[in-house]
XYZ file of C-alpha atoms in Angstrom:
665
model
C -0.015 0.015 0.017
C 1.371 3.531 -0.797
C -0.053 6.979 0.022
C -1.442 9.142 -2.666
C -0.267 12.557 -1.861
C -2.480 14.275 -4.520
C -5.732 13.053 -2.620
C -4.770 14.681 0.794
C -7.644 16.519 1.978
C -8.023 19.679 4.219
C -7.030 20.346 7.029
C -4.189 17.774 6.567
C -3.159 19.352 3.245
C -2.745 22.780 5.039
C -0.713 21.268 7.816
C 1.468 19.520 5.423
C 2.009 22.772 3.489
C 2.650 24.636 6.668
C 5.270 22.110 7.824
C 7.051 22.290 4.458
C 7.034 26.044 4.494
C 8.583 25.943 8.133
C 5.530 26.869 10.240
C 5.818 23.687 12.373
C 8.004 25.313 15.118
C 11.292 25.460 13.210
C 13.446 28.534 13.233
C 11.959 31.453 11.368
C 15.028 31.513 9.171
C 13.908 28.402 7.361
C 10.793 30.348 6.339
C 12.501 33.447 5.117
C 15.075 31.525 3.324
C 12.441 29.810 1.042
C 10.347 32.969 0.266
C 10.681 36.688 -0.334
C 9.810 38.987 2.504
C 6.331 39.908 1.108
C 5.315 36.136 0.561
C 6.788 35.233 3.922
C 4.741 37.904 5.680
C 1.632 36.860 3.876
C 2.141 33.129 4.625
C 2.735 33.982 8.358
C -0.509 36.099 8.617
C -2.611 33.240 6.892
C -1.058 30.629 9.009
C -1.932 32.680 12.337
C -5.501 33.290 10.804
C -6.000 29.611 10.217
C -4.751 28.327 13.438
C -5.378 31.235 15.891
C -8.129 33.276 14.267
C -8.437 37.033 13.702
C -5.644 39.166 15.184
C -6.580 40.521 18.626
C -3.084 41.141 20.233
C -1.884 44.740 20.860
C 0.133 46.604 18.165
C 3.758 46.078 18.753
C 6.091 49.102 19.489
C 7.289 50.966 16.365
C 10.992 50.102 17.137
C 10.312 46.356 16.502
C 9.944 46.640 12.596
C 9.753 42.877 12.058
C 7.034 42.332 14.744
C 5.170 45.364 13.594
C 5.225 44.026 9.902
C 4.021 40.636 10.993
C 1.192 42.307 13.064
C -0.014 44.505 10.135
C -0.065 41.542 7.667
C -2.118 39.455 10.187
C -4.450 42.398 11.165
C -5.268 43.150 7.545
C -6.950 39.877 7.146
C -9.743 40.906 9.373
C -12.454 38.250 10.049
C -11.228 35.865 7.161
C -12.594 32.320 8.143
C -10.050 29.608 9.075
C -10.802 27.408 6.092
C -10.372 30.290 3.498
C -7.103 31.169 5.183
C -5.951 27.434 4.867
C -6.858 27.274 1.193
C -5.333 30.619 0.427
C -2.053 29.421 2.208
C -1.871 26.397 0.039
C -2.732 28.238 -3.148
C 0.151 30.695 -2.513
C 2.631 27.976 -1.629
C 1.734 26.082 -4.801
C 2.357 29.291 -6.855
C 5.673 29.938 -5.168
C 6.779 26.300 -4.930
C 4.768 24.134 -7.402
C 6.839 21.081 -6.517
C 6.427 21.205 -2.706
C 3.840 18.382 -2.735
C 6.233 15.868 -4.366
C 8.834 16.837 -1.629
C 6.420 16.947 1.252
C 6.173 13.221 2.203
C 8.278 13.846 5.218
C 5.816 16.261 6.496
C 2.556 14.213 6.136
C 1.623 13.036 9.601
C -1.526 11.080 8.700
C -2.084 8.685 5.849
C -4.208 9.842 3.058
C -6.154 7.665 0.614
C -4.384 4.445 -0.149
C -3.818 3.250 -3.708
C -3.344 -0.426 -4.367
C 0.066 -1.336 -5.881
C -1.108 -4.736 -7.234
C 0.541 -4.151 -10.702
C 3.668 -4.724 -12.638
C 6.147 -1.937 -13.145
C 7.935 -1.131 -16.312
C 10.892 1.200 -16.588
C 11.225 3.240 -19.742
C 13.776 5.675 -20.679
C 12.538 9.187 -21.392
C 14.618 11.826 -23.071
C 14.202 15.225 -21.524
C 16.437 18.120 -22.354
C 19.028 15.620 -23.887
C 19.185 13.441 -20.877
C 17.913 9.863 -20.419
C 15.529 9.832 -17.441
C 14.087 6.468 -16.145
C 10.293 6.708 -15.911
C 8.188 4.040 -14.326
C 4.932 3.168 -16.347
C 2.630 0.733 -14.711
C 0.280 -1.820 -16.199
C -2.277 -2.759 -13.537
C -3.778 -6.202 -13.082
C -7.573 -6.210 -13.213
C -9.268 -9.564 -12.339
C -6.019 -11.366 -12.831
C -5.524 -10.116 -16.413
C -3.202 -7.354 -17.685
C -4.999 -4.554 -19.329
C -3.061 -2.823 -21.972
C -2.851 0.631 -20.505
C -0.194 3.137 -19.836
C -0.377 4.973 -16.482
C -3.282 2.805 -15.573
C -5.638 3.787 -18.384
C -3.846 5.367 -21.240
C -3.312 2.973 -24.229
C 0.340 2.811 -25.065
C 0.410 0.803 -28.487
C 1.325 2.356 -31.630
C -0.960 5.340 -32.432
C -1.502 4.332 -36.154
C -2.852 0.854 -35.225
C -5.264 2.093 -32.603
C -8.761 2.153 -33.988
C -10.711 2.761 -30.612
C -12.528 5.874 -30.063
C -13.365 7.902 -26.910
C -10.255 6.550 -25.152
C -7.056 8.469 -24.421
C -4.034 7.092 -26.347
C -0.299 7.846 -25.823
C 1.188 8.116 -29.342
C 4.753 7.090 -30.069
C 6.763 10.447 -29.621
C 10.323 10.989 -31.072
C 12.624 13.819 -30.683
C 13.702 15.646 -27.410
C 10.751 16.160 -25.273
C 10.138 19.630 -23.780
C 10.652 20.206 -20.074
C 7.691 19.200 -18.021
C 5.379 21.934 -17.238
C 1.849 23.187 -16.547
C -0.065 26.488 -17.107
C 1.492 26.819 -20.498
C -0.121 27.855 -23.879
C -0.883 25.665 -26.781
C -2.103 26.195 -30.200
C -2.392 24.509 -33.719
C -1.147 25.777 -37.084
C -0.738 23.659 -40.158
C -0.882 20.213 -38.194
C 1.654 21.347 -35.694
C 1.185 22.063 -32.032
C 3.023 24.970 -30.559
C 3.881 24.950 -26.856
C 4.991 28.197 -25.179
C 6.038 29.069 -21.746
C 4.590 27.455 -18.556
C 5.523 26.768 -14.988
C 8.147 24.166 -13.875
C 9.161 23.919 -10.203
C 8.129 27.555 -9.593
C 10.067 28.883 -12.482
C 8.361 30.567 -15.592
C 9.485 29.320 -18.941
C 10.002 31.165 -22.150
C 10.815 28.390 -24.688
C 8.786 27.651 -27.768
C 8.371 23.971 -28.710
C 6.578 22.369 -31.585
C 5.080 18.888 -32.049
C 4.637 17.756 -35.693
C 1.379 15.701 -35.673
C 2.419 13.970 -38.962
C 5.623 12.527 -37.737
C 4.882 12.899 -33.991
C 8.313 14.585 -33.544
C 9.281 17.216 -31.039
C 11.491 20.141 -32.091
C 12.560 23.286 -30.391
C 11.785 26.610 -32.368
C 14.937 28.682 -32.597
C 13.873 32.169 -31.896
C 15.525 35.069 -33.724
C 16.127 38.741 -32.605
C 13.147 40.752 -33.612
C 12.914 44.259 -35.210
C 12.268 45.710 -31.841
C 15.056 46.646 -29.454
C 14.016 43.684 -27.250
C 15.488 40.280 -26.288
C 15.189 37.426 -28.889
C 12.889 35.489 -26.535
C 9.620 36.507 -24.989
C 9.228 37.156 -21.184
C 8.985 33.851 -19.261
C 5.253 33.443 -18.141
C 2.613 31.085 -17.082
C -1.077 31.190 -17.000
C -1.389 32.944 -20.343
C -3.195 32.044 -23.496
C -1.839 31.133 -26.964
C -4.032 31.972 -30.055
C -3.395 31.074 -33.641
C -3.856 34.194 -35.882
C -3.738 34.886 -39.467
C -2.384 31.355 -40.284
C 1.273 32.273 -39.527
C 1.291 33.993 -36.221
C 0.833 33.187 -32.573
C -0.486 35.573 -29.934
C 0.469 35.192 -26.292
C -2.056 37.099 -24.311
C -1.476 37.910 -20.491
C 0.036 35.513 -18.112
C 2.019 35.737 -14.746
C 5.476 36.883 -14.962
C 8.201 37.501 -12.347
C 8.072 41.306 -12.807
C 4.449 42.067 -13.896
C 3.551 45.247 -15.803
C 0.598 47.394 -14.922
C -1.450 46.393 -18.096
C -1.908 43.189 -20.127
C 0.538 42.680 -22.868
C -0.070 40.846 -26.238
C 3.176 39.197 -27.626
C 3.272 38.108 -31.328
C 5.392 35.312 -32.825
C 5.902 35.417 -36.480
C 6.457 31.863 -37.885
C 7.925 33.347 -41.061
C 10.754 35.294 -39.542
C 10.923 33.351 -36.257
C 10.878 36.328 -33.954
C 8.811 37.879 -31.072
C 7.274 41.263 -30.915
C 4.796 43.278 -28.848
C 1.433 43.977 -30.384
C 0.786 47.786 -30.551
C -2.743 48.365 -29.287
C -4.945 51.351 -28.549
C -7.501 52.197 -26.079
C -7.320 51.179 -22.280
C -5.945 47.637 -21.926
C -6.903 45.445 -18.865
C -4.789 45.183 -15.815
C -2.001 42.627 -15.947
C -3.290 39.130 -15.056
C -3.010 35.431 -15.559
C -5.392 32.379 -15.421
C -7.932 34.277 -17.662
C -9.907 32.939 -20.549
C -9.129 34.280 -24.019
C -11.688 33.284 -26.789
C -11.305 34.101 -30.475
C -14.604 35.282 -31.765
C -14.529 36.349 -35.453
C -11.767 38.872 -35.501
C -11.924 39.776 -31.770
C -10.328 38.361 -28.593
C -12.812 38.202 -25.668
C -11.023 38.213 -22.269
C -12.774 37.284 -19.021
C -11.640 36.941 -15.393
C -8.321 35.857 -14.110
C -6.076 36.891 -11.232
C -4.079 40.023 -11.241
C -0.442 40.598 -9.852
C -1.813 41.298 -6.416
C -3.622 38.084 -6.323
C -7.068 39.658 -6.643
C -9.617 37.593 -8.509
C -11.343 39.359 -11.389
C -14.562 39.035 -13.357
C -14.379 41.798 -15.871
C -14.831 41.483 -19.539
C -12.551 43.003 -22.248
C -12.501 42.882 -25.999
C -9.587 43.419 -28.284
C -10.512 44.135 -31.902
C -7.661 42.539 -34.057
C -8.599 44.667 -37.019
C -8.360 48.042 -35.245
C -6.151 46.760 -32.396
C -8.266 48.629 -29.979
C -9.180 47.644 -26.441
C -12.747 47.845 -25.143
C -14.016 47.206 -21.627
C -17.462 46.005 -21.807
C -20.312 46.849 -19.431
C -22.645 43.903 -19.298
C -26.086 43.266 -18.148
C -27.369 40.574 -15.788
C -25.357 38.771 -13.062
C -21.780 37.881 -14.221
C -19.849 34.886 -12.903
C -18.290 35.410 -9.581
C -14.504 36.503 -9.726
C -12.323 33.530 -10.647
C -9.323 32.190 -12.621
C -8.246 28.932 -14.262
C -11.753 28.551 -15.864
C -12.601 27.626 -19.485
C -14.564 29.417 -22.070
C -15.971 28.598 -25.507
C -17.996 30.263 -28.135
C -21.352 28.845 -29.693
C -22.729 29.952 -32.980
C -20.392 32.948 -32.906
C -22.714 34.633 -30.481
C -22.740 32.861 -27.086
C -19.812 32.904 -24.810
C -19.888 30.043 -22.228
C -17.799 30.042 -19.010
C -17.458 26.777 -16.913
C -15.813 26.129 -13.674
C -12.764 27.783 -12.353
C -11.669 28.509 -8.762
C -11.310 31.226 -6.119
C -8.791 31.374 -3.270
C -11.087 29.159 -1.208
C -13.095 26.980 -3.445
C -13.801 25.610 -6.990
C -16.779 25.956 -9.186
C -18.845 23.653 -11.606
C -21.306 26.552 -12.633
C -22.226 27.407 -16.212
C -22.593 30.921 -17.350
C -23.726 32.240 -20.754
C -23.101 35.686 -22.286
C -24.986 36.881 -25.323
C -22.415 38.707 -27.252
C -25.154 40.667 -29.011
C -26.972 42.093 -26.015
C -24.001 41.708 -23.607
C -26.242 40.074 -21.072
C -25.280 37.152 -18.676
C -27.465 34.383 -17.771
C -26.998 31.070 -15.908
C -29.035 28.343 -17.525
C -30.012 24.982 -16.093
C -27.516 22.317 -16.724
C -28.800 18.792 -17.651
C -27.411 15.313 -17.749
C -24.295 14.329 -15.799
C -23.277 17.620 -14.377
C -19.421 17.575 -13.951
C -17.901 18.004 -10.513
C -16.291 21.384 -9.474
C -12.765 22.021 -10.929
C -10.252 24.527 -11.878
C -7.147 24.304 -14.097
C -9.057 22.190 -16.567
C -8.790 22.637 -20.476
C -11.522 22.512 -23.130
C -12.000 22.509 -26.966
C -15.128 22.615 -29.238
C -15.896 20.190 -31.956
C -18.895 21.480 -33.818
C -21.541 22.101 -30.995
C -19.838 20.000 -28.477
C -17.481 21.268 -25.937
C -15.039 18.723 -24.484
C -13.685 19.423 -20.903
C -10.500 17.586 -19.698
C -8.663 17.416 -16.484
C -8.613 19.998 -13.699
C -8.687 19.617 -9.861
C -10.457 20.695 -6.839
C -7.662 21.082 -4.345
C -7.995 17.455 -3.322
C -7.283 15.422 -6.387
C -7.322 15.572 -10.138
C -10.504 15.045 -12.182
C -10.384 11.742 -14.064
C -13.528 12.264 -16.141
C -13.519 13.592 -19.713
C -16.941 15.212 -20.344
C -18.739 16.760 -23.251
C -21.378 19.481 -23.296
C -23.861 19.875 -26.186
C -23.872 23.697 -26.331
C -27.339 23.684 -28.066
C -29.243 21.527 -25.535
C -26.903 22.215 -22.460
C -26.847 18.386 -21.707
C -23.585 16.983 -20.178
C -22.394 13.509 -20.633
C -19.129 11.622 -19.799
C -16.940 10.454 -22.616
C -14.290 8.420 -20.690
C -12.551 8.195 -17.384
C -8.964 7.414 -16.532
C -7.699 5.950 -13.185
C -4.395 6.667 -11.368
C -2.090 9.546 -11.301
C -1.940 10.393 -15.045
C -1.344 13.648 -16.803
C -4.909 13.618 -18.133
C -6.200 14.011 -14.477
C -4.155 17.026 -13.653
C -4.175 20.819 -13.423
C -2.869 23.291 -15.869
C -2.698 20.876 -18.912
C -3.330 22.103 -22.486
C -5.893 20.776 -24.950
C -6.069 21.449 -28.706
C -8.176 20.199 -31.577
C -6.426 18.941 -34.776
C -6.948 16.029 -37.269
C -5.063 12.709 -38.008
C -5.876 10.627 -41.128
C -8.906 12.743 -41.868
C -10.521 12.428 -38.326
C -10.883 15.030 -35.410
C -8.443 14.279 -32.572
C -8.051 15.887 -29.181
C -4.480 16.297 -28.103
C -3.395 17.015 -24.598
C 0.084 18.081 -23.169
C 1.627 18.584 -19.698
C -0.092 19.296 -16.446
C 0.547 18.880 -12.754
C -0.812 16.417 -10.271
C 1.928 16.230 -7.681
C 4.426 15.847 -10.434
C 5.079 17.797 -13.680
C 4.185 16.120 -17.025
C 5.544 16.490 -20.475
C 3.356 13.622 -21.883
C 1.200 13.772 -24.950
C -2.092 12.066 -25.029
C -4.698 11.719 -27.875
C -8.425 11.085 -27.904
C -10.504 10.348 -31.047
C -14.124 11.569 -30.327
C -16.690 9.284 -31.935
C -20.194 10.160 -33.344
C -21.467 8.398 -30.170
C -19.764 10.851 -27.853
C -20.835 13.844 -29.806
C -24.493 12.688 -29.997
C -24.745 11.159 -26.522
C -25.785 14.309 -24.993
C -28.651 14.575 -27.527
C -29.911 10.839 -27.095
C -31.733 11.609 -23.748
C -35.128 9.878 -23.386
C -36.731 13.332 -22.068
C -35.647 16.431 -23.961
C -35.343 19.526 -21.820
C -36.636 22.544 -23.670
C -35.904 24.934 -20.949
C -32.065 24.342 -21.318
C -32.350 25.306 -25.008
C -34.278 28.564 -24.303
C -31.769 29.367 -21.530
C -28.874 29.793 -24.250
C -31.112 31.723 -26.620
C -32.809 34.158 -24.178
C -32.900 37.874 -24.979
C -32.628 36.913 -28.665
C -35.016 36.662 -31.528
C -36.795 33.463 -30.538
C -38.424 32.683 -33.862
C -35.161 32.836 -35.933
C -33.182 31.006 -33.280
C -35.705 28.116 -32.873
C -36.016 27.819 -36.633
C -32.361 27.601 -37.054
C -32.158 25.053 -34.246
C -34.922 22.987 -35.861
C -33.226 22.973 -39.261
C -29.891 21.986 -37.775
C -31.544 19.292 -35.754
C -33.057 17.862 -38.794
C -30.168 18.145 -41.195
C -27.000 17.660 -39.128
C -28.386 15.066 -36.768
C -29.572 12.677 -39.610
C -26.142 12.963 -41.454
C -24.416 11.823 -38.296
C -26.677 9.052 -37.387
C -26.387 7.417 -40.786
C -22.986 6.204 -39.788
C -24.415 4.246 -36.715
C -25.944 0.934 -36.732
C -29.561 0.336 -37.543
C -31.011 0.071 -33.963
C -29.174 3.370 -33.207
C -30.672 4.906 -36.235
C -34.207 4.121 -34.946
C -33.493 5.122 -31.517
C -31.927 8.437 -32.404
C -34.776 9.082 -34.919
C -37.232 8.660 -32.342
C -35.414 10.835 -29.910
C -35.007 13.490 -32.715
C -38.757 13.471 -33.377
C -39.331 14.054 -29.729
C -36.848 16.744 -29.603
C -38.313 18.421 -32.739
C -41.835 18.163 -31.225
C -40.555 19.758 -27.999
C -38.759 22.452 -30.065
C -41.930 23.113 -32.081
C -43.790 23.559 -28.875
C -41.173 25.778 -27.499
C -41.321 27.771 -30.766
C -45.052 28.190 -30.538
C -44.706 29.380 -26.859
C -41.963 31.768 -27.699
C -43.971 33.180 -30.762
C -46.841 33.744 -28.284
C -44.414 35.550 -25.905
C -43.043 37.448 -28.793
C -46.534 38.678 -29.770
C -47.240 39.705 -26.405
C -43.875 41.531 -26.172
C -44.749 43.286 -29.631
C -48.040 44.461 -28.172
C -46.489 45.751 -25.064
C -43.835 47.394 -27.215
C -46.537 49.158 -29.267
C -48.216 50.440 -26.095
C -44.927 51.660 -24.822
C -44.279 53.468 -28.206
C -47.681 55.119 -27.959
C -46.979 56.294 -24.423
C -43.612 57.494 -25.533
C -45.273 59.423 -28.451
C -47.829 61.032 -25.866
C -45.090 61.943 -23.650
C -42.963 63.457 -26.370
C -46.127 65.509 -27.423
C -46.536 66.785 -23.937
C -42.841 67.534 -23.771
C -43.161 69.549 -26.910
C -46.124 71.612 -25.619
C -44.326 72.261 -22.281
C -41.238 73.250 -24.266
C -43.216 75.752 -26.290
C -44.796 77.176 -23.108
C -41.375 77.308 -21.553
C -40.126 79.437 -24.472
C -43.138 81.760 -24.271
C -42.450 82.286 -20.527
C -38.692 82.920 -21.307
C -39.672 85.591 -23.863
C -42.008 87.348 -21.449
C -39.358 87.064 -18.751
C -36.754 88.689 -21.113
C -39.269 91.612 -21.954
C -39.968 92.122 -18.221
C -36.151 92.215 -17.669
C -35.686 94.800 -20.358
C -38.455 97.017 -18.899
C -37.014 96.722 -15.472
C -33.615 97.829 -16.764
C -35.283 100.854 -18.308
C -37.066 101.690 -14.994
C -33.729 101.338 -13.161
C -32.141 103.927 -15.624
C -35.034 106.397 -15.053
C -34.687 105.981 -11.213
C -30.932 106.691 -11.479
C -31.710 109.981 -13.504
C -34.325 111.009 -10.995
C -32.045 110.459 -8.130
C -29.501 112.564 -9.996
C -31.821 115.383 -10.470
C -33.065 115.289 -6.896
C -29.388 115.684 -5.746
C -29.111 118.726 -8.069
C -32.273 120.089 -6.602
C -30.906 119.831 -2.970
C -27.954 121.690 -3.984
C -29.953 124.474 -5.617
C -32.107 124.692 -2.456
C -28.887 125.012 -0.304
C -27.574 127.797 -2.502
C -31.023 129.575 -2.282
C -30.876 129.380 1.483
C -27.285 130.834 1.386
C -28.575 133.739 -0.831
C -31.515 134.450 1.412
C -29.348 134.671 4.600
C -27.021 136.928 2.622
C -29.892 139.154 1.601
C -31.316 139.251 5.225
C -27.799 140.263 6.319
C -27.631 143.075 3.778
C -30.963 144.397 4.719
C -30.209 144.494 8.402
C -26.820 146.377 7.733
C -28.775 149.027 5.644
C -31.358 149.558 8.376
C -28.532 150.053 11.038
C -26.837 152.678 8.875
C -30.045 154.646 8.529
C -30.645 154.742 12.193
C -27.078 155.975 12.771
C -27.745 158.930 10.337
C -31.003 159.979 12.189
C -29.272 160.301 15.516
C -26.466 162.349 13.793
C -28.937 165.351 12.789
C -29.406 166.453 16.384
C -25.763 167.317 16.722
C -25.813 169.164 13.396
C -28.654 171.298 14.661
C -26.772 172.281 17.703
C -23.953 173.199 15.485
C -26.081 175.528 13.427
C -26.436 173.359 10.277
C -29.442 174.316 8.273
C -32.437 172.133 8.169
C -32.718 171.682 4.467
C -29.143 170.390 4.350
C -29.893 167.856 6.875
C -32.844 166.883 4.785
C -30.593 166.596 1.770
C -28.134 164.472 3.583
C -30.905 162.220 4.607
């Protein structure tokens, strides 16, 4: 019996991580030697929050800088619950030391889920970076017989001879394998899979590898110096997205880097001249992030969610128009998905963006959200069938109207099931399942769609489930797997209408009806006769249900049209009233202007009267002065006359004649 470390659950997983990080009573130097100061402080705070609870100790003295920094980090967590602190602690440790789990066996105090080792071991030499590395591949015994599987469930025989469908196969690979990694980018151009970047043992990678799907041979792409004054290789990164563009270019969008920038960068690799360059864009780009989803819709890239450089989860939506190279942050309607990273996204009918799963710092999701790219409104339709378990770090590709989801994990173990969603009916079904610690059941793997011998194939690479992987696995989807989600005994019209809400129901249902008749019949012909009858019966029931749904939607549409007419009439009446009120307002404004003019004239007249009044007062004062002067003159003349009268007596005494006195008088 042997312990399966990847299945260790909480809180044991947290205590194992804490012991590995040095929080088991060992000297503090062992913690600081493994991490930067900022990370060490954050891990200390989360450890205290998880084991002690919220910070309620007094603030240390200012002279103790170390203790003060530790106290501040712990105090900033507030009332974060213990379980969330545990999961965030493990999440940060996995980002800083992705290989900690494989080296943590000495810290595991309690046994986890046991895995039976009743199997034969086979040692193969795997060439990695030019070195031959022994790798154990096991073939388990089931019921006493050896099943021909690699890593418990992956077929290891020659790929060209495998005729099975819906089963993961390990093709014969030649050439020097790339370094094992996860959270890398992958894209297909001309039957070649390009792998860029990723994370290996906590280090970001920047190499560009290519796998030729015709010869199944790995080669490393030699990168030349570009036109720009920049290094010949792109910045090492992980958690980015790699998009094939214009048939000869690769776009690397976003991703985590050692020294993150403030905004998201888009790097371009030109396959013709073999050089990297930075895409020049306009508008306001999103903040730098990794773990986002990037979906090519027509000539635009739709970016959702992710985690920024400060470990904050996001749920914003941005669109980059590749024709104008312009960024646009979109304001959506409805309730968007909660902030998350490491989810998957797909586009259906060039109109509907589907978001599935992903994770936060504390949990993983298995919810499905749909965004109508015409109305920009979110909805959360009802999922049907075998709904997948919660997961993050999974990968997905679309084959027609079917969305295949592979891998991922839930902080406890890797997901072994490969599932498919019919995006028209929103019905889930399981394609296949693997067992054991294989790269298919891991986080951060890549998945692309290509073709081999004229058939569609799904190709996965890399991943991490306790150890890093550089394995390639292939699955041929059969018609059964692509139709299985449609072959339900009871069709569910509500799930169909959920995808098409807020759209023209008549057009969408007619299109679905026609596709259901033509496309389904062409696929069913390839199956056996009993399957044909069964699928035809199911198709008839589905068509009947769709017709009923169509009638119901048409009735609803008629009601909406009637309501729209009523609203238009009310709007017309309101506009008429508004026009009358506006005219009345203009009339009042004219009267007010006339009154203001008259008031201005009156103010001028009043000012003139005041001036005249002041002049009148001055004249009155001058008149009073003249009157006083006149009175004074009259008084003086009277006094002089009296004096002359008294002077005549003395003259008489002197002998003056009387007539002379009279003349003098």
